[in-house]
CSV table of C-alpha atoms and ligand atoms in Angstrom, one decimal:
chain,number,residue,atom,x,y,z
A,22,MET,CA,70.3,108.7,85.1
A,23,MET,CA,72.4,109.1,87.6
A,24,LYS,CA,76.5,108.7,86.4
A,25,GLN,CA,78.9,106.3,87.0
A,26,SER,CA,82.0,107.0,88.6
A,27,ILE,CA,84.8,106.0,86.5
A,28,ILE,CA,88.8,105.9,86.7
A,29,ARG,CA,90.0,108.1,83.5
A,30,GLY,CA,93.9,108.5,85.0
A,31,THR,CA,96.1,107.5,87.5
A,32,GLY,CA,100.0,108.9,88.6
A,33,ARG,CA,102.1,108.3,91.8
A,34,TYR,CA,105.2,109.9,92.7
A,35,VAL,CA,107.6,108.9,95.7
A,36,PRO,CA,110.8,110.8,96.7
A,37,PRO,CA,113.7,110.1,95.3
A,38,ARG,CA,116.0,109.4,98.7
A,39,GLN,CA,116.1,105.2,99.1
A,40,VAL,CA,115.4,104.2,102.9
A,41,SER,CA,116.6,100.6,103.5
A,42,ASN,CA,116.6,98.3,106.2
A,43,GLU,CA,120.5,98.0,106.3
A,44,ASP,CA,120.3,101.9,106.3
A,45,LEU,CA,117.6,101.7,109.6
A,46,SER,CA,120.0,99.8,111.1
A,47,ARG,CA,122.4,102.6,111.5
A,48,TRP,CA,119.9,103.6,113.5
A,49,MET,CA,117.8,101.3,115.6
A,50,GLU,CA,119.2,97.6,117.2
A,51,THR,CA,117.2,96.3,113.6
A,52,SER,CA,118.6,93.9,111.2
A,53,ASP,CA,117.0,93.7,107.4
A,54,GLU,CA,116.4,89.8,108.7
A,55,TRP,CA,113.9,91.5,110.9
A,56,ILE,CA,112.0,93.6,108.8
A,57,ARG,CA,112.1,91.0,105.4
A,58,GLN,CA,110.5,88.0,107.4
A,59,ARG,CA,108.5,89.9,109.7
A,60,THR,CA,106.7,92.6,107.3
A,61,GLY,CA,108.5,92.0,103.8
A,62,ILE,CA,110.3,95.7,103.1
A,63,GLU,CA,113.5,96.0,101.8
A,64,LYS,CA,113.6,99.6,101.7
A,65,ARG,CA,111.0,103.0,101.4
A,66,HIS,CA,111.6,106.7,100.2
A,67,TRP,CA,112.1,109.5,103.0
A,68,ILE,CA,111.8,112.8,101.8
A,69,PRO,CA,115.0,114.7,102.4
A,70,GLU,CA,116.9,114.6,105.5
A,71,GLU,CA,116.2,118.2,106.0
A,72,GLY,CA,112.3,118.2,105.1
A,73,GLY,CA,111.0,120.8,103.1
A,74,VAL,CA,108.7,118.7,101.1
A,75,GLY,CA,104.6,118.0,102.6
A,76,ALA,CA,102.3,115.4,101.2
A,77,SER,CA,101.2,118.5,99.1
A,78,ASP,CA,104.0,118.5,96.9
A,79,LEU,CA,103.9,114.7,96.8
A,80,ALA,CA,101.0,114.4,96.0
A,81,LEU,CA,101.1,117.9,93.2
A,82,GLU,CA,104.0,115.5,91.2
A,83,ALA,CA,101.3,112.2,91.0
A,84,SER,CA,98.4,114.6,90.1
A,85,LYS,CA,100.7,116.2,87.1
A,86,ILE,CA,100.6,112.4,85.8
A,87,ALA,CA,97.0,111.8,86.7
A,88,LEU,CA,95.8,114.5,84.8
A,89,LYS,CA,98.2,113.9,81.5
A,90,ARG,CA,97.3,109.9,81.8
A,91,ALA,CA,93.4,111.6,81.5
A,92,GLY,CA,93.7,113.9,79.6
A,93,TRP,CA,92.4,116.9,81.7
A,94,THR,CA,93.9,120.2,82.8
A,95,ALA,CA,94.1,121.5,86.7
A,96,GLU,CA,91.2,123.8,85.5
A,97,ASP,CA,88.6,120.0,84.3
A,98,VAL,CA,88.7,119.3,87.6
A,99,ASP,CA,85.6,120.8,89.9
A,100,LEU,CA,86.7,118.7,93.7
A,101,ILE,CA,90.0,118.0,95.1
A,102,ILE,CA,89.7,115.9,97.8
A,103,PHE,CA,92.8,114.7,100.1
A,104,ALA,CA,93.6,111.7,102.0
A,105,THR,CA,96.1,112.1,104.4
A,106,LEU,CA,96.8,111.6,108.2
A,107,SER,CA,100.2,113.9,107.6
A,108,PRO,CA,98.6,116.5,106.4
A,109,ASP,CA,101.9,119.6,105.6
A,110,ILE,CA,101.0,121.2,108.5
A,111,PHE,CA,98.1,121.2,111.5
A,112,PHE,CA,95.2,122.8,109.5
A,113,PRO,CA,94.5,123.8,106.6
A,114,GLY,CA,94.7,120.7,105.2
A,115,SER,CA,96.6,119.6,102.8
A,116,GLY,CA,93.4,119.4,99.6
A,117,CYS,CA,94.1,123.9,100.1
A,118,LEU,CA,97.7,123.4,99.4
A,119,LEU,CA,97.5,121.6,96.3
A,120,GLN,CA,94.8,122.8,94.9
A,121,THR,CA,97.1,126.1,95.0
A,122,LYS,CA,99.6,124.3,93.8
A,123,LEU,CA,97.8,123.0,90.8
A,124,GLY,CA,97.8,127.2,90.5
A,125,LEU,CA,93.9,126.5,91.3
A,126,ALA,CA,91.9,129.8,92.1
A,127,SER,CA,88.8,128.5,93.8
A,128,THR,CA,88.1,125.4,92.9
A,129,PRO,CA,86.9,123.6,96.4
A,130,ALA,CA,88.7,120.9,98.6
A,131,LEU,CA,88.4,118.8,101.5
A,132,ASP,CA,90.9,116.8,103.6
A,133,ILE,CA,89.9,113.1,104.7
A,134,ARG,CA,91.7,111.7,108.1
A,135,GLN,CA,90.9,108.6,107.9
A,136,GLN,CA,94.4,107.1,107.5
A,137,CYS,CA,95.0,103.8,105.8
A,138,THR,CA,91.3,103.2,104.8
A,139,GLY,CA,92.1,107.7,103.7
A,140,PHE,CA,91.3,105.7,99.6
A,141,LEU,CA,88.4,104.4,100.2
A,142,TYR,CA,87.0,106.6,101.9
A,143,GLY,CA,87.9,109.0,99.3
A,144,LEU,CA,86.0,107.2,96.7
A,145,VAL,CA,83.2,106.7,98.4
A,146,THR,CA,83.0,110.3,99.0
A,147,ALA,CA,84.0,111.1,95.5
A,148,ASP,CA,81.6,108.7,94.3
A,149,ALA,CA,78.8,110.5,96.7
A,150,TYR,CA,79.8,113.6,95.1
A,151,ILE,CA,79.5,112.8,91.6
A,152,ARG,CA,76.0,110.3,91.5
A,153,SER,CA,74.3,113.3,93.8
A,154,GLY,CA,75.6,115.7,89.8
A,155,TYR,CA,77.6,118.0,92.9
A,156,ALA,CA,81.0,117.5,91.2
A,157,LYS,CA,82.2,115.6,87.5
A,158,ARG,CA,85.2,115.5,87.9
A,159,VAL,CA,87.2,114.9,90.8
A,160,LEU,CA,90.7,114.6,91.9
A,161,LEU,CA,91.6,112.3,94.8
A,162,ALA,CA,94.6,111.8,96.5
A,163,GLY,CA,96.3,110.1,99.1
A,164,ALA,CA,99.6,111.6,100.1
A,165,GLU,CA,101.9,110.7,103.1
A,166,VAL,CA,105.1,112.4,104.8
A,167,HIS,CA,106.0,109.9,107.3
A,168,SER,CA,109.5,110.0,107.7
A,169,THR,CA,110.3,113.0,109.5
A,170,GLY,CA,107.6,112.0,112.1
A,171,LEU,CA,109.2,108.7,113.1
A,172,ASP,CA,111.0,107.6,116.5
A,173,ILE,CA,114.2,106.3,114.5
A,174,SER,CA,115.7,105.3,117.6
A,175,THR,CA,115.3,102.0,119.0
A,176,ARG,CA,112.3,102.9,121.7
A,177,GLY,CA,110.3,103.7,117.5
A,178,ARG,CA,111.6,100.7,115.5
A,179,ASP,CA,108.2,98.9,115.2
A,180,VAL,CA,107.0,101.6,113.3
A,181,ALA,CA,109.6,103.6,111.9
A,182,ALA,CA,110.7,100.2,110.3
A,183,ILE,CA,107.1,99.6,107.8
A,184,PHE,CA,106.1,103.1,107.3
A,185,GLY,CA,107.8,105.0,103.9
A,186,ASP,CA,105.9,108.2,102.1
A,187,GLY,CA,104.8,109.0,99.3
A,188,ALA,CA,101.8,109.5,97.2
A,189,GLY,CA,98.2,108.1,94.5
A,190,VAL,CA,96.5,110.2,92.3
A,191,VAL,CA,93.1,109.3,90.7
A,192,CYS,CA,90.7,111.8,88.2
A,193,ILE,CA,87.3,110.2,88.4
A,194,GLU,CA,85.1,111.7,86.1
A,195,GLY,CA,81.0,111.0,86.6
A,196,ALA,CA,80.0,109.2,82.8
A,197,ASP,CA,77.6,107.2,82.2
A,198,ALA,CA,79.8,103.7,81.2
A,199,GLY,CA,77.0,101.0,80.4
A,200,ASP,CA,76.0,98.1,82.6
A,201,GLY,CA,78.3,96.8,85.3
A,202,ALA,CA,80.9,99.2,85.1
A,203,GLY,CA,82.2,102.0,87.9
A,204,ILE,CA,82.1,101.5,91.5
A,205,LEU,CA,79.9,98.4,91.7
A,206,ALA,CA,79.8,98.0,95.9
A,207,ALA,CA,81.2,98.9,98.7
A,208,SER,CA,81.4,99.2,102.3
A,209,LEU,CA,83.0,101.1,104.6
A,210,HIS,CA,83.1,100.7,109.2
A,211,ALA,CA,85.3,102.6,112.0
A,212,ASP,CA,85.1,101.6,115.3
A,213,GLY,CA,87.1,104.6,117.1
A,214,ALA,CA,87.5,102.0,120.5
A,215,GLY,CA,90.7,101.2,119.2
A,216,ALA,CA,92.2,104.9,118.2
A,217,GLU,CA,95.0,104.9,120.5
A,218,SER,CA,95.7,100.6,118.8
A,219,LEU,CA,97.9,103.6,117.0
A,220,MET,CA,97.8,107.1,116.8
A,221,ILE,CA,100.0,110.3,117.3
A,222,GLU,CA,98.6,111.4,120.4
A,223,GLY,CA,100.7,115.3,120.4
A,224,PRO,CA,99.9,117.8,119.4
A,225,ALA,CA,96.9,117.7,121.3
A,226,SER,CA,94.6,120.7,121.2
A,227,ARG,CA,92.8,118.6,125.0
A,228,GLN,CA,95.9,119.6,126.4
A,229,TRP,CA,97.3,123.1,127.2
A,230,PRO,CA,99.9,123.8,125.5
A,231,ARG,CA,99.4,120.7,123.2
A,232,ILE,CA,102.5,120.0,123.0
A,233,ASP,CA,105.5,120.3,125.9
A,234,GLU,CA,109.1,119.3,126.9
A,235,LYS,CA,107.5,116.6,129.1
A,236,MET,CA,105.8,114.9,126.6
A,237,LEU,CA,108.2,115.3,123.6
A,238,ALA,CA,110.8,113.6,126.4
A,239,GLU,CA,108.0,110.8,126.3
A,240,GLY,CA,107.7,110.8,122.3
A,241,ARG,CA,104.2,110.9,122.2
A,242,HIS,CA,104.6,113.5,119.4
A,243,TYR,CA,105.9,109.7,117.0
A,244,PRO,CA,102.9,107.3,116.1
A,245,VAL,CA,102.5,104.5,118.7
A,246,MET,CA,100.7,101.5,118.0
A,247,ASP,CA,100.0,98.1,118.9
A,248,GLY,CA,101.0,95.8,116.0
A,249,GLN,CA,99.8,92.7,117.4
A,250,LYS,CA,96.8,93.9,117.6
A,251,ILE,CA,96.3,96.1,114.6
A,252,PHE,CA,98.0,92.5,112.5
A,253,LYS,CA,94.9,90.3,114.2
A,254,THR,CA,92.2,92.6,113.3
A,255,ALA,CA,92.9,93.1,109.9
A,256,VAL,CA,93.3,88.7,110.0
A,257,ARG,CA,89.9,88.5,110.4
A,258,ARG,CA,88.7,91.8,109.4
A,259,LEU,CA,89.5,91.8,105.8
A,260,PRO,CA,88.8,88.6,104.5
A,261,GLU,CA,84.7,89.3,106.2
A,262,VAL,CA,84.7,93.5,103.9
A,263,ALA,CA,85.8,91.8,101.4
A,264,GLY,CA,82.8,89.2,101.7
A,265,GLU,CA,80.4,91.8,102.5
A,266,VAL,CA,81.3,93.5,99.0
A,267,LEU,CA,81.2,90.4,97.2
A,268,ARG,CA,77.7,89.7,98.5
A,269,GLN,CA,76.5,93.4,98.3
A,270,ALA,CA,77.8,93.0,94.1
A,271,ASP,CA,75.8,89.6,94.1
A,272,LEU,CA,79.5,88.8,92.2
A,273,PRO,CA,81.6,85.3,92.8
A,274,VAL,CA,84.9,86.0,94.1
A,275,GLU,CA,86.1,84.9,90.3
A,276,ALA,CA,84.7,87.8,88.9
A,277,VAL,CA,87.5,89.6,91.0
A,278,ASP,CA,90.8,90.0,88.5
A,279,LEU,CA,93.2,91.4,90.9
A,280,PHE,CA,93.2,92.7,95.0
A,281,ILE,CA,94.9,95.5,96.1
A,282,PRO,CA,95.4,95.6,100.1
A,283,HIS,CA,96.0,98.2,101.4
A,284,GLN,CA,100.1,97.8,101.3
A,285,ALA,CA,99.8,97.5,105.6
A,286,ASN,CA,102.1,94.4,106.2
A,287,LEU,CA,103.3,91.6,103.1
A,288,ARG,CA,102.1,88.5,105.9
A,289,ILE,CA,98.6,89.9,106.5
A,290,ASN,CA,97.9,90.4,102.5
A,291,GLN,CA,98.7,86.4,102.3
A,292,ALA,CA,96.7,85.9,105.4
A,293,PHE,CA,93.9,87.1,103.3
A,294,ALA,CA,94.7,85.6,99.9
A,295,ARG,CA,94.8,82.2,102.1
A,296,ALA,CA,91.8,83.1,104.2
A,297,MET,CA,89.7,83.7,100.6
A,298,LYS,CA,92.1,80.7,98.8
A,299,LEU,CA,93.1,83.3,95.8
A,300,PRO,CA,95.9,82.4,94.4
A,301,GLU,CA,99.1,84.5,94.6
A,302,ASP,CA,99.0,86.4,91.5
A,303,LYS,CA,95.1,87.3,92.6
A,304,VAL,CA,96.5,89.9,95.1
A,305,PHE,CA,98.8,92.4,94.4
A,306,HIS,CA,102.1,94.1,96.5
A,307,ASN,CA,104.8,96.3,96.6
A,308,ILE,CA,105.4,96.8,100.5
A,309,GLN,CA,108.7,95.7,99.1
A,310,LYS,CA,109.3,98.1,97.9
A,311,TYR,CA,107.4,101.6,99.7
A,312,GLY,CA,106.3,100.0,103.1
A,313,ASN,CA,103.5,101.3,104.2
A,314,THR,CA,102.5,104.5,102.6
A,315,THR,CA,99.2,104.8,104.1
A,316,ALA,CA,96.4,106.8,102.3
A,317,ALA,CA,99.1,106.4,99.2
A,318,SER,CA,99.2,102.3,99.2
A,319,ILE,CA,95.9,101.5,97.4
A,320,PRO,CA,96.3,103.7,94.6
A,321,ILE,CA,100.2,103.7,93.9
A,322,ALA,CA,100.2,99.9,93.3
A,323,LEU,CA,97.1,100.7,91.2
A,324,ASP,CA,99.1,103.0,89.1
A,325,GLU,CA,101.7,99.9,88.9
A,326,ALA,CA,99.0,97.1,88.9
A,327,LEU,CA,97.7,99.3,85.5
A,328,GLU,CA,101.1,100.1,83.7
A,329,GLN,CA,101.6,96.2,84.2
A,330,GLY,CA,98.6,95.1,82.6
A,331,ILE,CA,97.3,93.7,84.9
A,332,LEU,CA,94.3,96.1,85.2
A,333,GLY,CA,92.3,97.2,82.2
A,334,PRO,CA,89.4,98.2,80.3
A,335,GLY,CA,86.7,95.4,81.1
A,336,ARG,CA,89.1,94.1,84.7
A,337,THR,CA,87.3,94.3,87.6
A,338,ALA,CA,89.2,94.8,90.8
A,339,MET,CA,88.4,95.2,95.2
A,340,PHE,CA,90.3,97.9,97.4
A,341,LEU,CA,90.1,96.8,100.3
A,342,GLY,CA,93.0,97.8,104.0
A,343,LEU,CA,92.2,98.7,107.4
A,344,GLY,CA,94.4,101.0,109.7
A,345,ALA,CA,94.4,103.3,112.8
A,346,GLY,CA,91.3,105.3,113.9
A,347,LEU,CA,90.1,102.2,113.7
A,348,THR,CA,88.9,102.2,109.9
A,349,TRP,CA,88.6,99.4,107.5
A,350,GLY,CA,86.7,98.5,104.5
A,351,ALA,CA,86.6,97.4,100.9
A,352,VAL,CA,85.3,98.7,97.1
A,353,ILE,CA,85.2,97.3,93.7
A,354,TYR,CA,85.1,98.4,90.1
A,355,ARG,CA,84.9,97.6,87.1
A,356,PHE,CA,86.7,99.2,84.6
A,357,PRO,CA,84.7,100.2,81.4
B,28,LIG,O1,99.0,100.4,108.4
B,28,LIG,C1,98.6,100.7,109.5
B,28,LIG,C2,98.7,99.6,109.9
B,28,LIG,N1,99.1,98.7,110.9
B,28,LIG,C3,99.5,97.6,110.5
B,28,LIG,O2,98.9,97.3,110.1
B,28,LIG,C4,100.3,96.8,111.3
B,28,LIG,C5,99.7,95.1,112.0
B,28,LIG,N2,101.0,94.9,112.2
B,28,LIG,C6,102.3,94.9,112.1
B,28,LIG,O3,102.9,94.7,110.8
B,28,LIG,C7,103.4,93.9,112.9
B,28,LIG,O4,102.6,94.0,114.1
B,28,LIG,C8,104.4,94.5,112.8
B,28,LIG,C9,106.0,94.7,111.9
B,28,LIG,C10,104.9,95.8,113.5
B,28,LIG,C11,105.4,93.7,113.9
B,28,LIG,O5,105.7,92.4,113.9
B,28,LIG,P1,105.1,91.5,114.9
B,28,LIG,O6,106.0,89.8,114.9
B,28,LIG,O7,104.2,91.2,115.1
B,28,LIG,O8,106.5,91.4,116.5
B,28,LIG,P2,105.7,91.9,118.1
B,28,LIG,O9,105.3,93.2,117.9
B,28,LIG,O10,105.7,90.3,118.4
B,28,LIG,O11,107.5,92.5,118.5
B,28,LIG,C12,108.6,90.5,118.0
B,28,LIG,C13,109.9,91.7,119.1
B,28,LIG,C14,109.3,92.3,119.8
B,28,LIG,O12,110.8,91.7,120.9
B,28,LIG,P3,110.3,90.5,122.3
B,28,LIG,O13,109.5,91.9,123.1
B,28,LIG,O14,110.0,89.6,122.3
B,28,LIG,O15,112.4,90.8,122.9
B,28,LIG,C15,109.6,93.6,119.1
B,28,LIG,O16,110.9,94.7,120.1
B,28,LIG,O17,110.5,91.9,117.7
B,28,LIG,C16,110.7,93.2,118.4
B,28,LIG,N3,110.6,94.1,117.1
B,28,LIG,C17,112.1,94.1,116.7
B,28,LIG,N4,113.2,93.7,116.4
B,28,LIG,C18,113.6,94.4,115.5
B,28,LIG,C19,110.0,95.8,117.0
B,28,LIG,N5,109.6,96.3,116.1
B,28,LIG,C20,111.5,96.2,115.2
B,28,LIG,C21,112.8,96.5,114.1
B,28,LIG,N6,113.0,95.3,114.8
B,28,LIG,N7,112.1,96.7,113.4
């Protein structure tokens, strides 16, 4: 029989340095009031100012916790999937760097470059590997270091105000978990026509040199975002894709105990809750503490929801999100 993908352990890690909205207002024209009202964010965690910490380092800390909770050692992992838009270096991918930091010598590792939906694409990829029998125990990491790549002057304030650093890791095992457990439905989408709505352009392999003084002066090595466009697209697409996976799983909306949306903006997730007619406590929020940690936001939230006992045996969660790519998707998962 085909195995089901079961989450055996989760872990999260954020760097200790906290950056408040007040801190940001010392570097750019912004205010605590503006950031709270427009995004819900109160603070975020950033790596030390002097740098030296990459996405794989944050993922390593989260991995240690997730492995322990799963009761695995690193040697038990037979595939590493690393979701990030901020790899430690241009190449090789952060999956390889995490692999060696875990003390592994030949375990395969791959990176997923799907930004805010990296964890969703990663989960579906892990499930495909497990169901095909190619892998039995997958370590899926979502980790980002945004802070070293943000324009913290007033020019970059729309983006700099929202992003935080962090990592979330999930240990997934192929198991015979009985009917109705594991990934019950999944739907992934992409629309590359929207690529320029949220991107970092340089360094760019399509150019020679990949980055030059002019690009640096214009800030083209920083993220640019059409915030309103992304916001409106998310408010439209998230209820749509949630409906798709509910129909696929043949479940009523009430069957989902907790919705864990990507934490991009509190207002987006509140609009999603209204569109779905969900009571407030069915949608998980932690953007207040972490800002938008992109590929890490859903696994960090999942780890917290498990810790708080909101999720656990027999409970059903929906993970969903939309972001750069554009990409969007949703997954329904039931704990055995
Ligand atoms: O996770 C990846 C996907 N990304 C998203 O989901 C982001 C979605 N978009 C958003 O979250 C929102 O669009 C933002 C939070 C980025 C911006 O909020 P908004 O309500 O859409 O504001 P806006 O872009 O319409 O800007 C309103 C004003 C502008 O000033 P003017 O032109 O009205 O004078 C901006 O320049 O707010 C200004 N502004 C700021 N003011 C203070 C933009 N950023 C800031 C800031 N502090 N940090």
